[in-house]
mmCIF file of C-alpha atoms and ligand atoms in Angstrom:
data_model
loop_
_atom_site.group_PDB
_atom_site.id
_atom_site.type_symbol
_atom_site.label_atom_id
_atom_site.label_comp_id
_atom_site.label_asym_id
_atom_site.label_seq_id
_atom_site.Cartn_x
_atom_site.Cartn_y
_atom_site.Cartn_z
ATOM 1 C CA UNK F 20 -10.076 -6.079 2.384
ATOM 2 C CA UNK F 21 -6.615 -6.020 3.975
ATOM 3 C CA UNK F 22 -4.034 -8.054 2.308
ATOM 4 C CA UNK F 23 -0.138 -8.557 3.039
ATOM 5 C CA UNK F 24 1.790 -9.207 0.087
ATOM 6 C CA UNK F 25 5.201 -10.698 0.715
ATOM 7 C CA UNK F 26 8.519 -10.033 -1.132
ATOM 8 C CA UNK F 27 7.912 -6.927 -3.266
ATOM 9 C CA UNK F 28 11.551 -6.378 -2.643
ATOM 10 C CA UNK F 29 14.236 -8.954 -1.525
ATOM 11 C CA UNK F 30 15.544 -8.619 2.039
ATOM 12 C CA UNK F 31 18.687 -7.266 0.385
ATOM 13 C CA UNK F 32 16.996 -5.047 -2.140
ATOM 14 C CA UNK F 33 14.989 -3.297 0.987
ATOM 15 C CA UNK F 34 18.390 -3.110 3.000
ATOM 16 C CA UNK F 35 19.847 -1.171 -0.140
ATOM 17 C CA UNK F 36 17.095 1.129 -0.480
ATOM 18 C CA UNK F 37 16.872 2.031 3.435
ATOM 19 C CA UNK F 38 20.509 2.722 3.333
ATOM 20 C CA UNK F 39 20.128 5.241 0.552
ATOM 21 C CA UNK F 40 17.401 7.090 1.961
ATOM 22 C CA UNK F 41 18.817 7.295 5.408
ATOM 23 C CA UNK F 42 21.455 9.369 3.667
ATOM 24 C CA UNK F 43 18.829 11.836 2.420
ATOM 25 C CA UNK F 44 17.540 15.099 4.219
ATOM 26 C CA UNK F 45 14.454 14.331 6.250
ATOM 27 C CA UNK F 46 11.843 16.967 7.123
ATOM 28 C CA UNK F 47 8.614 17.218 9.317
ATOM 29 C CA UNK F 48 6.084 14.608 8.223
ATOM 30 C CA UNK F 49 3.026 17.245 8.443
ATOM 31 C CA UNK F 50 4.016 18.495 5.059
ATOM 32 C CA UNK F 51 1.404 16.009 3.596
ATOM 33 C CA UNK F 52 -0.948 15.800 6.186
ATOM 34 C CA UNK F 53 -4.668 17.280 5.955
ATOM 35 C CA UNK F 54 -5.496 19.655 8.698
ATOM 36 C CA UNK F 55 -6.864 16.809 10.930
ATOM 37 C CA UNK F 56 -4.424 14.608 10.394
ATOM 38 C CA UNK F 57 -1.891 17.262 10.967
ATOM 39 C CA UNK F 58 -2.716 17.025 14.621
ATOM 40 C CA UNK F 59 -2.192 13.488 14.935
ATOM 41 C CA UNK F 60 0.931 12.926 13.051
ATOM 42 C CA UNK F 61 4.610 13.140 14.425
ATOM 43 C CA UNK F 62 7.230 11.736 12.272
ATOM 44 C CA UNK F 63 9.745 12.531 9.548
ATOM 45 C CA UNK F 64 9.186 12.390 5.814
ATOM 46 C CA UNK F 65 11.425 12.675 2.777
ATOM 47 C CA UNK F 66 10.333 15.769 0.568
ATOM 48 C CA UNK F 67 8.458 14.758 -2.605
ATOM 49 C CA UNK F 68 11.262 16.281 -5.077
ATOM 50 C CA UNK F 69 14.242 14.542 -2.935
ATOM 51 C CA UNK F 70 16.231 12.861 -5.678
ATOM 52 C CA UNK F 71 16.670 9.625 -3.431
ATOM 53 C CA UNK F 72 13.003 9.393 -2.691
ATOM 54 C CA UNK F 73 11.981 9.661 -6.478
ATOM 55 C CA UNK F 74 14.776 7.046 -7.485
ATOM 56 C CA UNK F 75 13.225 4.682 -4.633
ATOM 57 C CA UNK F 76 9.901 5.651 -5.860
ATOM 58 C CA UNK F 77 10.620 4.570 -9.398
ATOM 59 C CA UNK F 78 12.063 1.197 -8.077
ATOM 60 C CA UNK F 79 8.871 0.728 -6.166
ATOM 61 C CA UNK F 80 6.542 1.799 -9.021
ATOM 62 C CA UNK F 81 8.387 -0.699 -11.696
ATOM 63 C CA UNK F 82 8.286 -3.696 -8.937
ATOM 64 C CA UNK F 83 4.753 -3.567 -8.296
ATOM 65 C CA UNK F 84 3.417 -4.728 -11.640
ATOM 66 C CA UNK F 85 5.782 -7.845 -11.023
ATOM 67 C CA UNK F 86 3.420 -8.971 -8.314
ATOM 68 C CA UNK F 87 0.558 -10.832 -9.679
ATOM 69 C CA UNK F 88 -0.944 -10.932 -5.808
ATOM 70 C CA UNK F 89 -0.793 -6.883 -5.874
ATOM 71 C CA UNK F 90 -2.325 -6.510 -9.464
ATOM 72 C CA UNK F 91 -5.086 -8.822 -8.817
ATOM 73 C CA UNK F 92 -6.081 -7.304 -5.376
ATOM 74 C CA UNK F 93 -5.451 -3.700 -6.327
ATOM 75 C CA UNK F 94 -6.459 -3.422 -9.948
ATOM 76 C CA UNK F 95 -4.512 -0.241 -10.043
ATOM 77 C CA UNK F 96 -5.485 2.487 -12.560
ATOM 78 C CA UNK F 97 -3.028 5.455 -10.941
ATOM 79 C CA UNK F 98 -0.773 5.221 -8.459
ATOM 80 C CA UNK F 99 0.468 8.190 -6.333
ATOM 81 C CA UNK F 100 4.390 8.534 -6.360
ATOM 82 C CA UNK F 101 5.538 6.603 -3.188
ATOM 83 C CA UNK F 102 6.377 8.739 -0.326
ATOM 84 C CA UNK F 103 8.607 7.956 2.472
ATOM 85 C CA UNK F 104 8.288 7.945 6.303
ATOM 86 C CA UNK F 105 10.865 7.649 9.433
ATOM 87 C CA UNK F 106 9.645 7.014 12.974
ATOM 88 C CA UNK F 107 12.243 7.168 15.918
ATOM 89 C CA UNK F 108 12.472 8.285 19.589
ATOM 90 C CA UNK F 109 8.620 7.971 20.305
ATOM 91 C CA UNK F 110 7.371 9.346 17.094
ATOM 92 C CA UNK F 111 4.014 7.888 16.331
ATOM 93 C CA UNK F 112 0.843 8.766 14.164
ATOM 94 C CA UNK F 113 -2.663 8.690 16.140
ATOM 95 C CA UNK F 114 -6.001 7.533 14.590
ATOM 96 C CA UNK F 115 -6.857 9.049 11.034
ATOM 97 C CA UNK F 116 -8.304 8.331 7.703
ATOM 98 C CA UNK F 117 -6.185 9.110 4.698
ATOM 99 C CA UNK F 118 -7.508 12.159 2.467
ATOM 100 C CA UNK F 119 -9.904 11.113 0.010
ATOM 101 C CA UNK F 120 -8.393 13.182 -2.993
ATOM 102 C CA UNK F 121 -4.698 13.991 -3.743
ATOM 103 C CA UNK F 122 -3.033 16.105 -5.953
ATOM 104 C CA UNK F 123 -0.399 14.304 -8.226
ATOM 105 C CA UNK F 124 2.944 16.124 -8.296
ATOM 106 C CA UNK F 125 2.516 16.202 -11.997
ATOM 107 C CA UNK F 126 -0.805 17.774 -12.108
ATOM 108 C CA UNK F 127 -4.361 16.027 -12.050
ATOM 109 C CA UNK F 128 -5.557 14.303 -8.952
ATOM 110 C CA UNK F 129 -6.148 10.769 -7.558
ATOM 111 C CA UNK F 130 -9.189 9.237 -5.573
ATOM 112 C CA UNK F 131 -7.400 7.303 -2.764
ATOM 113 C CA UNK F 132 -9.388 3.716 -2.934
ATOM 114 C CA UNK F 133 -6.362 1.734 -1.424
ATOM 115 C CA UNK F 134 -3.550 2.797 0.921
ATOM 116 C CA UNK F 135 -0.094 0.895 0.754
ATOM 117 C CA UNK F 136 2.775 0.379 3.415
ATOM 118 C CA UNK F 137 6.122 -0.891 2.074
ATOM 119 C CA UNK F 138 8.243 -2.044 5.040
ATOM 120 C CA UNK F 139 11.942 -1.243 4.528
ATOM 121 C CA UNK F 140 13.117 -1.784 8.023
ATOM 122 C CA UNK F 141 13.052 -5.387 9.366
ATOM 123 C CA UNK F 142 10.938 -5.883 12.422
ATOM 124 C CA UNK F 143 13.753 -6.471 14.822
ATOM 125 C CA UNK F 144 15.237 -3.236 14.127
ATOM 126 C CA UNK F 145 12.578 -1.144 16.016
ATOM 127 C CA UNK F 146 10.575 -1.531 18.994
ATOM 128 C CA UNK F 147 6.665 -0.596 18.550
ATOM 129 C CA UNK F 148 5.925 0.997 15.377
ATOM 130 C CA UNK F 149 2.793 -1.248 14.500
ATOM 131 C CA UNK F 150 0.263 -0.194 11.894
ATOM 132 C CA UNK F 151 -3.047 -0.844 13.280
ATOM 133 C CA UNK F 152 -5.986 -0.883 10.899
ATOM 134 C CA UNK F 153 -9.507 -1.235 11.808
ATOM 135 C CA UNK F 154 -11.949 -2.971 9.774
ATOM 136 C CA UNK F 155 -15.470 -4.583 10.604
ATOM 137 C CA UNK F 156 -13.684 -7.426 12.428
ATOM 138 C CA UNK F 157 -11.630 -5.237 14.837
ATOM 139 C CA UNK F 158 -8.257 -3.866 14.709
ATOM 140 C CA UNK F 159 -5.301 -5.615 12.687
ATOM 141 C CA UNK F 160 -1.797 -5.331 13.741
ATOM 142 C CA UNK F 161 0.611 -5.041 10.787
ATOM 143 C CA UNK F 162 4.399 -5.281 11.270
ATOM 144 C CA UNK F 163 6.108 -6.947 8.191
ATOM 145 C CA UNK F 164 9.401 -8.138 7.165
ATOM 146 C CA UNK F 165 11.303 -5.732 4.910
ATOM 147 C CA UNK F 166 10.366 -5.753 1.415
ATOM 148 C CA UNK F 167 6.551 -6.747 2.250
ATOM 149 C CA UNK F 168 3.742 -4.567 1.773
ATOM 150 C CA UNK F 169 0.273 -4.034 2.833
ATOM 151 C CA UNK F 170 -2.726 -3.336 1.221
ATOM 152 C CA UNK F 171 -5.998 -1.941 2.850
ATOM 153 C CA UNK F 172 -9.069 0.331 1.888
ATOM 154 C CA UNK F 173 -8.221 3.791 2.562
ATOM 155 C CA UNK F 174 -11.707 4.185 4.085
ATOM 156 C CA UNK F 175 -9.790 2.350 6.901
ATOM 157 C CA UNK F 176 -9.262 4.189 10.128
ATOM 158 C CA UNK F 177 -5.457 3.573 11.173
ATOM 159 C CA UNK F 178 -2.828 4.534 13.286
ATOM 160 C CA UNK F 179 1.041 3.807 13.717
ATOM 161 C CA UNK F 180 2.054 3.138 17.400
ATOM 162 C CA UNK F 181 4.985 5.034 19.031
ATOM 163 C CA UNK F 182 8.216 3.758 18.016
ATOM 164 C CA UNK F 183 10.121 3.386 21.181
ATOM 165 C CA UNK F 184 13.482 1.956 20.079
ATOM 166 C CA UNK F 185 15.309 1.933 16.721
ATOM 167 C CA UNK F 186 14.173 3.445 13.425
ATOM 168 C CA UNK F 187 11.122 2.572 11.657
ATOM 169 C CA UNK F 188 11.545 3.421 7.694
ATOM 170 C CA UNK F 189 8.537 2.658 5.443
ATOM 171 C CA UNK F 190 7.208 3.607 2.035
ATOM 172 C CA UNK F 191 3.761 4.588 1.934
ATOM 173 C CA UNK F 192 1.385 5.509 -0.968
ATOM 174 C CA UNK F 193 -2.235 5.398 -2.393
ATOM 175 C CA UNK F 194 -3.767 4.212 -5.547
ATOM 176 C CA UNK F 195 -7.129 4.576 -7.501
ATOM 177 C CA UNK F 196 -8.426 1.385 -8.428
ATOM 178 C CA UNK F 197 -10.227 0.493 -11.632
ATOM 179 C CA UNK F 198 -12.978 -0.945 -9.392
ATOM 180 C CA UNK F 199 -13.828 1.585 -6.771
ATOM 181 C CA UNK F 200 -15.904 -0.390 -4.375
ATOM 182 C CA UNK F 201 -13.885 -2.577 -2.030
ATOM 183 C CA UNK F 202 -16.840 -5.492 -2.012
ATOM 184 C CA UNK F 203 -16.820 -5.549 -5.729
ATOM 185 C CA UNK F 204 -12.943 -5.762 -5.740
ATOM 186 C CA UNK F 205 -12.518 -8.424 -3.020
ATOM 187 C CA UNK F 206 -15.188 -10.461 -5.114
ATOM 188 C CA UNK F 207 -13.192 -10.257 -8.475
ATOM 189 C CA UNK F 208 -9.822 -10.831 -6.162
ATOM 190 C CA UNK F 209 -11.630 -14.113 -4.804
ATOM 191 C CA UNK F 210 -12.768 -15.246 -8.037
ATOM 192 C CA UNK F 211 -9.299 -14.891 -9.611
ATOM 193 C CA UNK F 212 -7.571 -16.783 -6.741
ATOM 194 C CA UNK F 213 -9.880 -19.493 -7.170
ATOM 195 C CA UNK F 214 -9.449 -19.545 -10.833
ATOM 196 C CA UNK F 215 -5.792 -19.796 -10.565
ATOM 197 C CA UNK F 216 -6.146 -22.661 -8.210
ATOM 198 C CA UNK F 217 -8.295 -24.655 -10.609
ATOM 199 C CA UNK F 218 -6.128 -24.151 -13.572
ATOM 200 C CA UNK F 219 -3.424 -25.480 -11.647
ATOM 201 C CA UNK F 220 -4.953 -28.604 -10.528
ATOM 202 C CA UNK F 221 -7.016 -29.147 -13.615
ATOM 203 C CA UNK F 222 -5.029 -27.241 -16.422
ATOM 204 C CA UNK F 223 -7.309 -25.781 -19.551
ATOM 205 C CA UNK F 224 -10.692 -27.391 -18.206
ATOM 206 C CA UNK F 225 -13.652 -25.942 -20.203
ATOM 207 C CA UNK F 226 -15.253 -24.848 -16.939
ATOM 208 C CA UNK F 227 -12.451 -22.624 -16.120
ATOM 209 C CA UNK F 228 -12.561 -20.817 -19.330
ATOM 210 C CA UNK F 229 -16.279 -20.251 -18.546
ATOM 211 C CA UNK F 230 -15.296 -18.976 -14.949
ATOM 212 C CA UNK F 231 -12.437 -16.592 -16.678
ATOM 213 C CA UNK F 232 -15.392 -15.252 -18.658
ATOM 214 C CA UNK F 233 -17.368 -14.437 -15.698
ATOM 215 C CA UNK F 234 -14.343 -12.725 -14.088
ATOM 216 C CA UNK F 235 -13.848 -10.502 -17.359
ATOM 217 C CA UNK F 236 -17.499 -9.943 -17.549
ATOM 218 C CA UNK F 237 -17.838 -8.646 -14.036
ATOM 219 C CA UNK F 238 -14.515 -6.587 -14.341
ATOM 220 C CA UNK F 239 -16.164 -4.811 -17.600
ATOM 221 C CA UNK F 240 -19.246 -4.274 -15.395
ATOM 222 C CA UNK F 241 -17.738 -2.836 -12.522
ATOM 223 C CA UNK F 242 -14.567 -0.983 -13.727
ATOM 224 C CA UNK F 243 -14.410 2.809 -14.424
ATOM 225 C CA UNK F 244 -11.211 3.316 -16.573
HETATM 226 NI NI1 NI Y 20 -2.569 7.278 7.240
#
């Protein structure tokens, strides 16, 4: 499932983070690329140990659990510390699939079930730079307002088209979900959204209590804590 999640940050908060990030020292983006994607990648990134990157990363990690939509859709178990990239002057990232396993800077590793891109530049601040994500229904073009995030299965082939004007700053990261299978996770998300709507319309109806039980029993069956 590909899902756009609006307003993880307000436009003002996103602009503050972007301004702080622009002051930092950027390096060649191939530092985090695997062998195959290193050939495809042309952009800049902040080093993982950059103090500004870590500070902004912490802000993102604190903001994510505030979004009910994010928590319901991702069911996160472990989130990789957010990274930051920058595309300018024709830079791009050709088609690739993200690495399946990522080493955490703190030790240990995560399986990448979901990939996230959080936009920090406004769409009118750059030309091109669309994130194109393939799924069974074709390619989806994503270019979101600053502060909004897209969540998509890490199994997806994706690319960033050349940024032909301006500057595109984003955060990107991966997470391991409690529910590994995208189909199962999508069913749980749909059920949760439908229960929420019913609760708003009907209040604490007995049938909703039963449905909530079904949700939790499926989660118990499918989750791998
Ligand atoms: Ni990627």
